[in-house]
Short mmCIF file of C-alpha atoms in Angstrom, two decimals:
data_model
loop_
_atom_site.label_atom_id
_atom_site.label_comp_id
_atom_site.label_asym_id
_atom_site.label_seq_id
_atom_site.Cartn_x
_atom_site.Cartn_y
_atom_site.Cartn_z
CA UNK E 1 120.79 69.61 48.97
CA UNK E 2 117.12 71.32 49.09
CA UNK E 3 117.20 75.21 48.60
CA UNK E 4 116.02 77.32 51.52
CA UNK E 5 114.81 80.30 50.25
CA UNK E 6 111.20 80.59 50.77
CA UNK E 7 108.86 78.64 48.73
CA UNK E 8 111.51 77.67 45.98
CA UNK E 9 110.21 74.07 46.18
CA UNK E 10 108.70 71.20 47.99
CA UNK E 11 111.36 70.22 49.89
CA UNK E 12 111.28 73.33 51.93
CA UNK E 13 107.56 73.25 52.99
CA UNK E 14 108.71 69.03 54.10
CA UNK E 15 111.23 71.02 56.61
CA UNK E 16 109.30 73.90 57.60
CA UNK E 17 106.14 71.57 58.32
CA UNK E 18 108.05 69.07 60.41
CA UNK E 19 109.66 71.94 62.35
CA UNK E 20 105.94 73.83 63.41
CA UNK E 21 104.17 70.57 63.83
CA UNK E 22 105.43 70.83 67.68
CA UNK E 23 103.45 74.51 67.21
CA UNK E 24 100.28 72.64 65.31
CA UNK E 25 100.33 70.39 68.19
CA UNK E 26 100.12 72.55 71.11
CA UNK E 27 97.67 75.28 69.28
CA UNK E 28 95.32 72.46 68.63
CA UNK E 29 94.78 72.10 72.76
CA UNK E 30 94.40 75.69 72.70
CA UNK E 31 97.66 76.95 74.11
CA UNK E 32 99.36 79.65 72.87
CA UNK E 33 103.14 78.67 71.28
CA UNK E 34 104.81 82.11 70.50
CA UNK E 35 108.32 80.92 71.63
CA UNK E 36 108.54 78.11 69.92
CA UNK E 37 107.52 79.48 66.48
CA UNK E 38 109.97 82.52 66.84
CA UNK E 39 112.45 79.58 67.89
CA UNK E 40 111.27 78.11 63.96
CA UNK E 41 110.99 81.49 62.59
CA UNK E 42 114.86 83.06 63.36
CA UNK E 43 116.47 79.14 62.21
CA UNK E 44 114.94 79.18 58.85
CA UNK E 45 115.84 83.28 58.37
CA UNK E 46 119.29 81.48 59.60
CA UNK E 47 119.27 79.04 57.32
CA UNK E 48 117.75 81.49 54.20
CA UNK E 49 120.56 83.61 54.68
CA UNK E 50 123.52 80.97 54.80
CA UNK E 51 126.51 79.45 52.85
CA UNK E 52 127.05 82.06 49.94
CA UNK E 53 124.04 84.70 51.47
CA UNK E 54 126.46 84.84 54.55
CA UNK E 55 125.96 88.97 53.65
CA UNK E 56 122.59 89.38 53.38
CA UNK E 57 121.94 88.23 56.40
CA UNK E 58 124.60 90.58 58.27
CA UNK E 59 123.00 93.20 56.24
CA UNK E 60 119.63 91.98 57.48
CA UNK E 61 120.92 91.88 61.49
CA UNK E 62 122.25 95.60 60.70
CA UNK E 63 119.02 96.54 58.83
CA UNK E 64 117.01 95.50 61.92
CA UNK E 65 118.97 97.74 64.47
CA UNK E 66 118.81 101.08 62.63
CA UNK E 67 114.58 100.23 62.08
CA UNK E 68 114.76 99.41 65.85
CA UNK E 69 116.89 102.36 66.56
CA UNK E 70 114.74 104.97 64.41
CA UNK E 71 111.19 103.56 65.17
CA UNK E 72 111.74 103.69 69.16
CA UNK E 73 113.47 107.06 69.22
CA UNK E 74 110.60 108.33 67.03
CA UNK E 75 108.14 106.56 69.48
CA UNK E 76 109.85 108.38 72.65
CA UNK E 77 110.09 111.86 70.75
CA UNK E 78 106.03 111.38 70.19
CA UNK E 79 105.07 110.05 73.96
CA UNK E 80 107.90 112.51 75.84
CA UNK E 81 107.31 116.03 73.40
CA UNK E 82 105.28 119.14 74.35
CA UNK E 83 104.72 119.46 70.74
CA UNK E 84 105.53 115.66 69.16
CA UNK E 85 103.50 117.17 65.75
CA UNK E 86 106.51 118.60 64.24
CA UNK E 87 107.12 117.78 60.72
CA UNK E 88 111.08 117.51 60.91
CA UNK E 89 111.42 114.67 63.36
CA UNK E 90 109.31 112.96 61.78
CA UNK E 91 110.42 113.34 57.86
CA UNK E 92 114.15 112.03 59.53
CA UNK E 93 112.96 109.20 60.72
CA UNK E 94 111.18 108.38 57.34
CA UNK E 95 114.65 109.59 54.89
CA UNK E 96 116.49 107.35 57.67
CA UNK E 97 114.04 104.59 57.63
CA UNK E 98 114.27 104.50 53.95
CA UNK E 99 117.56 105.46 53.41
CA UNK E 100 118.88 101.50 53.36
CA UNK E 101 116.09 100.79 50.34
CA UNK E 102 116.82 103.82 48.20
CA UNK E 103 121.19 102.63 48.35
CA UNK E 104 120.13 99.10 47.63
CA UNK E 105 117.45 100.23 44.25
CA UNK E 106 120.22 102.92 43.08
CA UNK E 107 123.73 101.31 43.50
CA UNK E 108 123.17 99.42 40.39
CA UNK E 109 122.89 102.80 38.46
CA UNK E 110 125.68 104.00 39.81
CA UNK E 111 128.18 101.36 39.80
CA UNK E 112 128.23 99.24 37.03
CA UNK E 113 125.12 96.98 37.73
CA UNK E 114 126.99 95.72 41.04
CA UNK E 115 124.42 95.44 43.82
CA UNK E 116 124.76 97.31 47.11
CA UNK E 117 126.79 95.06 50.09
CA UNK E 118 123.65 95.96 52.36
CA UNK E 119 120.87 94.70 50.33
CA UNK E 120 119.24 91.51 51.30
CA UNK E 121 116.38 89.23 49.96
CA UNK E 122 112.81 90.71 51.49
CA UNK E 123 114.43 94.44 51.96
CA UNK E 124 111.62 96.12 50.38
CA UNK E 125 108.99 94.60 52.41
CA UNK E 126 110.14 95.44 55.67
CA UNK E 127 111.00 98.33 54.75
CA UNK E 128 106.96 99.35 53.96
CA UNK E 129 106.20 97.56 57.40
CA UNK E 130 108.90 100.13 59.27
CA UNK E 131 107.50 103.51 57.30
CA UNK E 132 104.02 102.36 58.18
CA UNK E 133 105.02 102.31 61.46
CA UNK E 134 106.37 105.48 61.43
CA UNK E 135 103.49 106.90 59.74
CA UNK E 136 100.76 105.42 62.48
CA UNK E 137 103.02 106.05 64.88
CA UNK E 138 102.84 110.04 63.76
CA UNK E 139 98.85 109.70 63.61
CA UNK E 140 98.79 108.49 67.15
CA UNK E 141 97.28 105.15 66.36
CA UNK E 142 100.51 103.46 67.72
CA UNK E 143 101.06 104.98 71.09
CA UNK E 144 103.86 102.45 72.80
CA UNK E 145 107.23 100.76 71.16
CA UNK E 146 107.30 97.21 72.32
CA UNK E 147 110.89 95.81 71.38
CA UNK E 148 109.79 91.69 71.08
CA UNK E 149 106.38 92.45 69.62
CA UNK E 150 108.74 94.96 66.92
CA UNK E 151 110.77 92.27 65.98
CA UNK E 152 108.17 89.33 65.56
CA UNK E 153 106.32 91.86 63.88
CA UNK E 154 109.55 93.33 61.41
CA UNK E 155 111.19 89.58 61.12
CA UNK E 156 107.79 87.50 60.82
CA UNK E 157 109.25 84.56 58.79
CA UNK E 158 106.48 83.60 56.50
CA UNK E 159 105.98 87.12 54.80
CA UNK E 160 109.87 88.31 55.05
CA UNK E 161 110.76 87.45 51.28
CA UNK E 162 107.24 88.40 49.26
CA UNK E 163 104.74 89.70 51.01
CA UNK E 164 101.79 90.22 51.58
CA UNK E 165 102.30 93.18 53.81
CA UNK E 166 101.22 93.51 57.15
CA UNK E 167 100.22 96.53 59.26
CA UNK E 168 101.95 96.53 62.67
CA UNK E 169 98.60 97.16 64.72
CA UNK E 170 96.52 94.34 62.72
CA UNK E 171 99.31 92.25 63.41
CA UNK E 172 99.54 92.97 67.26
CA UNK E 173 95.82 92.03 67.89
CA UNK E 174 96.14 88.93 65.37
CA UNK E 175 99.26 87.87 67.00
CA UNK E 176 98.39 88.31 71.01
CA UNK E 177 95.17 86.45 70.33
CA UNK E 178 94.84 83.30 71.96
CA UNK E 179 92.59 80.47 69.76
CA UNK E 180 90.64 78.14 71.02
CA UNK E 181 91.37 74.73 69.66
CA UNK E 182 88.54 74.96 66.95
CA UNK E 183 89.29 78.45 66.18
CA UNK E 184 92.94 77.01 65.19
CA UNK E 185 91.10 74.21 63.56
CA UNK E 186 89.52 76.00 61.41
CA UNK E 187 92.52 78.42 60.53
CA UNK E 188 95.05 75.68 60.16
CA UNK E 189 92.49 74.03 57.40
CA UNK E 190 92.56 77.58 55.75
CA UNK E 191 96.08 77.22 55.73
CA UNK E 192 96.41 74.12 54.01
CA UNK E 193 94.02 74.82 51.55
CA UNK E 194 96.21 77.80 50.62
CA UNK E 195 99.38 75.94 50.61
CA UNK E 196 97.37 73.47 48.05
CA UNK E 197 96.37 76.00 45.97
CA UNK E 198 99.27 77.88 45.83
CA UNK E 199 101.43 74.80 44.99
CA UNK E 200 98.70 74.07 42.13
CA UNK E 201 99.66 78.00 40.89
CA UNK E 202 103.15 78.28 41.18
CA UNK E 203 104.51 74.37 40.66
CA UNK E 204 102.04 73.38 38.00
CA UNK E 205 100.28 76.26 36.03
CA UNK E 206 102.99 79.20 36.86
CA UNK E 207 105.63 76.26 35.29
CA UNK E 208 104.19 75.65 32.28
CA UNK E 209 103.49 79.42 32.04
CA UNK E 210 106.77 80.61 32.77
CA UNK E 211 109.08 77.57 31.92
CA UNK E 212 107.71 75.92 29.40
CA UNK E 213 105.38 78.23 27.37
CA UNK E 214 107.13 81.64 27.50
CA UNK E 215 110.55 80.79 26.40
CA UNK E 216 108.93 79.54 23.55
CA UNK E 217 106.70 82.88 22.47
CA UNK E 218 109.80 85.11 23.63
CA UNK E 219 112.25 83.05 20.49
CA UNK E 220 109.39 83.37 17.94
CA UNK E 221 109.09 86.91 18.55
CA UNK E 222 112.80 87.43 18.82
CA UNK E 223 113.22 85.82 15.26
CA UNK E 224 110.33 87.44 13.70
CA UNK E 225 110.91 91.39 15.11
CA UNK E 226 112.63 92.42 11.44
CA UNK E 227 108.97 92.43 10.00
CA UNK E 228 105.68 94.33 12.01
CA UNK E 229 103.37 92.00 11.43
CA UNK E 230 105.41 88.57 11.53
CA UNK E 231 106.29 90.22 15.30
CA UNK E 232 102.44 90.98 15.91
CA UNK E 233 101.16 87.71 16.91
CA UNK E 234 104.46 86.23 18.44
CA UNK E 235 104.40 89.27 20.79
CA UNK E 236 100.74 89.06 21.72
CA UNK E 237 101.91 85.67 22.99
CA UNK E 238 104.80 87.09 25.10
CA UNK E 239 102.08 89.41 26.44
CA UNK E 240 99.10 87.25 27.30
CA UNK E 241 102.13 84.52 28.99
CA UNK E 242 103.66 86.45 30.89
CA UNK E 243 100.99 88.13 32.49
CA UNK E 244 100.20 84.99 33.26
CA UNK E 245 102.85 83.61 34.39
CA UNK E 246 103.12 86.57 36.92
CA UNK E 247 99.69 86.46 38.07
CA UNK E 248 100.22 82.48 38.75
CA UNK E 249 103.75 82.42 40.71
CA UNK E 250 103.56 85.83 42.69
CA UNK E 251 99.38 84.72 43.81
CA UNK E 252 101.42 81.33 44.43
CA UNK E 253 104.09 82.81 46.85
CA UNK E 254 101.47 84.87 48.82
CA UNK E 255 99.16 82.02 48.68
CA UNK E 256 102.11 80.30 50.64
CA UNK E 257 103.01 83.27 52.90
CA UNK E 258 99.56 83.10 54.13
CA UNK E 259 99.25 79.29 54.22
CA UNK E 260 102.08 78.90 56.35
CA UNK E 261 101.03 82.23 58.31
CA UNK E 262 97.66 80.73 59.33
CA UNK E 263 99.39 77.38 60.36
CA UNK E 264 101.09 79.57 62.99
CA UNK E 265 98.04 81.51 63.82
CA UNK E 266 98.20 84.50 61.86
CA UNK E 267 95.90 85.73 59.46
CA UNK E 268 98.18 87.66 57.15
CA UNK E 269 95.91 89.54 54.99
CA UNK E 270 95.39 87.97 51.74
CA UNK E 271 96.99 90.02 48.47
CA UNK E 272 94.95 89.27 45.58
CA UNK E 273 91.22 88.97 45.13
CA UNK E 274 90.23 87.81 41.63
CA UNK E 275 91.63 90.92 39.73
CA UNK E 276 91.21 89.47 36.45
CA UNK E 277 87.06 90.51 36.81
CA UNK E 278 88.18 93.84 37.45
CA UNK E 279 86.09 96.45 35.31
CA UNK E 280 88.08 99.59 35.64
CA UNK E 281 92.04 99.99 36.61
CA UNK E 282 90.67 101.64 40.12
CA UNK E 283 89.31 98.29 40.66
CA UNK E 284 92.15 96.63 39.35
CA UNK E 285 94.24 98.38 41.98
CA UNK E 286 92.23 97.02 44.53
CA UNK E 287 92.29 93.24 43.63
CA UNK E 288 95.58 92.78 42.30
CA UNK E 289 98.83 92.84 44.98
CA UNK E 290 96.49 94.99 47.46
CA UNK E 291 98.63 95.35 50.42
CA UNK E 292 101.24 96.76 48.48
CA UNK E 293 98.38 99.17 46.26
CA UNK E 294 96.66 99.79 49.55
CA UNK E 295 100.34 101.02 50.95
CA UNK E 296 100.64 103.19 48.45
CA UNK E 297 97.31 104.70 48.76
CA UNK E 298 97.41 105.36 52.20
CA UNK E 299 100.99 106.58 52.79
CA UNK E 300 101.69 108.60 49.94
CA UNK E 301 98.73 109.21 47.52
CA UNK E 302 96.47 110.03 50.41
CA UNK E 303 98.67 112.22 52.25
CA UNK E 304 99.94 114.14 49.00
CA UNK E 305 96.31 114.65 48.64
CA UNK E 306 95.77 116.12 52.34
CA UNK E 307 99.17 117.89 52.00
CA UNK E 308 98.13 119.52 49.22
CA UNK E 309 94.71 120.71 50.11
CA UNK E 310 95.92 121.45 53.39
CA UNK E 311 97.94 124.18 52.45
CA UNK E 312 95.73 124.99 49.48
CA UNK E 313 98.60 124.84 47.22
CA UNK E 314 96.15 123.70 44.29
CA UNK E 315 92.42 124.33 44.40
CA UNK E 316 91.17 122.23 41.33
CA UNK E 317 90.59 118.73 43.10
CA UNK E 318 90.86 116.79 39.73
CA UNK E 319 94.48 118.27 39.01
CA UNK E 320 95.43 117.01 42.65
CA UNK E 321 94.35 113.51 42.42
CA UNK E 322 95.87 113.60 38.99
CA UNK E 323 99.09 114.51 40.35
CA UNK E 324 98.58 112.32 43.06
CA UNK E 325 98.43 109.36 40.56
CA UNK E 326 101.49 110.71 38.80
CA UNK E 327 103.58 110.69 41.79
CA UNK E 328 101.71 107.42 43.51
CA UNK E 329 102.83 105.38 40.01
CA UNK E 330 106.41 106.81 39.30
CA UNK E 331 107.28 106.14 42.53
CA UNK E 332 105.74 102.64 42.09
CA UNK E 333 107.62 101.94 38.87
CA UNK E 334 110.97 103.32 40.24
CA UNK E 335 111.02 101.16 43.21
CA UNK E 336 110.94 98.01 41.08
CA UNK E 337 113.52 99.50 39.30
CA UNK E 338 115.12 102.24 37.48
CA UNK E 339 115.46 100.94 34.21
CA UNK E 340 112.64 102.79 31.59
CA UNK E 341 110.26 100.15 31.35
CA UNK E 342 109.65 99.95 34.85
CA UNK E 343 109.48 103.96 35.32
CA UNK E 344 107.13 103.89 31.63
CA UNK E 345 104.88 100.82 33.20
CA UNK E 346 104.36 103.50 35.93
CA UNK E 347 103.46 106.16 34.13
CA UNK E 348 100.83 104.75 31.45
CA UNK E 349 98.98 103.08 34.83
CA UNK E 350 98.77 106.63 35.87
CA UNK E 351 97.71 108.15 32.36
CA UNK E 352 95.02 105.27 32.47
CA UNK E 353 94.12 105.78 36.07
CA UNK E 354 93.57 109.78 35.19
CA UNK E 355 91.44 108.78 32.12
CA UNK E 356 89.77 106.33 33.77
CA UNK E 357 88.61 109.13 36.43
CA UNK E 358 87.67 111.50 33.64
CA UNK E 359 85.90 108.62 32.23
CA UNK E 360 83.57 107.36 35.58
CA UNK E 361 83.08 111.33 35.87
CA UNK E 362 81.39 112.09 32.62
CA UNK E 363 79.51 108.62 32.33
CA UNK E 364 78.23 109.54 36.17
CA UNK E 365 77.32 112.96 34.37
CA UNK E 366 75.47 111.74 31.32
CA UNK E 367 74.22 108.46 33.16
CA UNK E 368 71.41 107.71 30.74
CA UNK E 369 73.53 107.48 27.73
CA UNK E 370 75.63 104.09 29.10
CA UNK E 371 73.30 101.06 29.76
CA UNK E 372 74.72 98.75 32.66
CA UNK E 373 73.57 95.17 31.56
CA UNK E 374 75.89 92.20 30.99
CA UNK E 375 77.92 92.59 27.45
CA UNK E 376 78.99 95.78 29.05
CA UNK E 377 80.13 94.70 31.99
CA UNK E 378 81.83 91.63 29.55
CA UNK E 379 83.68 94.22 27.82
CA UNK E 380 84.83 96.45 30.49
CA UNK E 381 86.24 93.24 32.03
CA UNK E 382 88.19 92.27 29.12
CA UNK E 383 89.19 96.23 28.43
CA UNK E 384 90.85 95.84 31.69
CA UNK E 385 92.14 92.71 31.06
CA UNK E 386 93.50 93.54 28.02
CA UNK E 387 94.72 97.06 29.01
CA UNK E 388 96.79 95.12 32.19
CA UNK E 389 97.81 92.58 30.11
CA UNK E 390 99.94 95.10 27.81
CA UNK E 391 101.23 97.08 30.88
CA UNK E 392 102.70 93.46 32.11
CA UNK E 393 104.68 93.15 28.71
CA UNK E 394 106.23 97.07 29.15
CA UNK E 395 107.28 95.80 32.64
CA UNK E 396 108.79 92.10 31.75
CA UNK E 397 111.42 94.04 30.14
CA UNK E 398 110.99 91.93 26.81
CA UNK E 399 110.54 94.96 24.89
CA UNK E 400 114.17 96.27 25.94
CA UNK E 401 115.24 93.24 24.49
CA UNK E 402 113.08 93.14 21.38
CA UNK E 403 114.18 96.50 20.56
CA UNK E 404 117.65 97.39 21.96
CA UNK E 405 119.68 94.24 22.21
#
């Protein structure tokens, strides 16, 4: 029997291809086939969520209504309100938007490792699509609520379980755009060539990575950890595979998300963009998983930032972006878990984000001292690398393992 969570193997993207090709058909003369891909799109959520999953997806149907419920209410407050500005309205609808996420992350904490009856595969993801809603929706950028165009938006098949993620008003245009039939053309050859590639990442190099490779580093460093430097080499091997192996399946899954989002006729944005040439962590951030880093930036770094100067709580702006990374990366490393080495992977990307500010700052100060040519630029690409690489092995969770069990 073939597995139907997303992208889990070929035999899903055989079912999932036969079922659009009525919608590759009738976008290749042009038309417009929204009703049959939502049609496609709510079967295979059916199917992702049945037999043994029967819960998740009755958490997922309940999940939907209080977004729906919460975003709309905060939508009329906004449009119908002398004064829609006010900051409690607004901060309820974010606790209550979130409120389903934060259960689901802590429940294991709290009772016995069990996970919470309303969690459900993907939960994390929509969850950044509803807040973001909320949060334009507060700026004024999104002015109306439109139920169907909410729901295509919030239950959008092909990014539910991984990603990337999409903003609500990108998404509108994208989605109400008719294509002509070589505009589709074009995009449904993008598509393919992403579903090629990212089968060629996760099925080929992210197995012998992950499956074959890694298992193998992990035992030699788990029989040599009673001596420091038999465990030295062992666990730079651990380090350099599993990073990876990360890179490889999760570019693989979004790879897929968009391949299968452009056969539809959506150009989900894409979520990495060759991070391993990266020079600095800044520009790390901004290649590797970037709808999630841009999230981040713009709903909670940036508006700790404005908060802050706002009110002119702090006047140094160096100690506010500083404590904007602090929060921006603890925050980061607690929602992919509350275990220490996600919380310490958090932290020591801040600490390196700080001193990688102080760092730009004086060499933009003393300018003449650092020559820009192309062995520097070699080794601030493997610094990052390197630096990266080690912040992957805190948050694999090996080291719990190496040192505690």
């Amino acid at each position: 029997m073939i597995n139907l969570q997303p992208y889990e193997n070929p035999g899903y993207f055989i079912l999932l291809m036969v079922a659009l090709l009525p919608a590759i058909i009738i976008r290749l003369y042009g038309h417009r086939s929204h009703w049959y891909e939502t049609v496609v799109s709510f079967i295979f959520l059916f199917l992702m969520f049945d037999g043994k999953d029967w819960h998740q997806g009755v958490a997922l149907i309940g999940y939907t209504i209080l977004q729906y419920a919460v975003i709309s209410l905060y939508t009329r407050y906004r449009t119908k309100e002398k004064s829609p500005n006010k900051f409690g309205p607004f901060c309820w609808a974010v606790i209550l938007s979130i409120a389903p996420l934060v259960v689901v992350k802590f429940t294991p904490l709290f009772n016995n490792g069990q996970s919470s009856i309303i969690g459900f595969l993907g939960i994390s993801y929509l969850t950044f699509k509803s807040v973001g809603m909320i949060m334009e929706t507060r700026d004024g950028a999104i002015k109306e609520f439109h139920p169907v165009k909410f729901l295509q938006f919030l239950l959008f098949m092909p990014t539910i379980s991984s990603g990337p993620i999409d903003r609500y008003r990108r998404f509108e245009k994208d989605y109400d755009r008719t294509l002509t039939s070589e505009q589709y053309t074009d995009l449904l050859g993008k598509g393919i060539e992403r579903l090629f590639l990212g089968f060629a990442y996760k099925f080929i190099i992210g197995y012998f990575f992950g499956t074959m490779w890694l298992p193998q580093v992990q035992r030699m460093a788990m029989q040599s950890r009673g001596g420091f430097l038999d465990l030295s080499w062992p666990l730079v091997g651990v380090m350099y595979c599993y990073s990876a192996y990360l890179f490889f399946d999760f570019a693989g899954y979004s790879l897929f998300a968009m391949g299968i989002s452009n056969v539809m006729g959506v150009e989900t944005p894409r979520n990495f963009n060759y991070p391993w040439i990266s020079r600095n962590i800044k520009d790390f951030w901004n290649r590797w998983h970037m709808t999630l880093s841009f999230w981040f930036r713009d709903y909670i770094y940036m508006r700790f930032v404005f908060f802050i100067m706002k009110h002119r709580l702090i006047k140094n702006r160096v100690t506010i972006a500083n404590l904007g990374y602090l929060l921006l990366f603890l925050i980061m490393g607690i929602w992919h878990g509350e275990t220490w080495y996600y919380i310490v992977y958090g932290i020591f990307h801040a600490t390196v984000m700080i001193l990688t500010d102080a760092w730009l700052r004086f060499k933009k100060k003393h300018k003449d001292w650092f020559p820009s040519n192309a062995f520097t630029r070699v080794m601030a690409i493997l610094m990052t690398a390197n630096t990266v690489c080690f912040s992957f092995l805190i948050f694999s969770g090996f080291l719990d393992r190496l040192w505690f069990h």
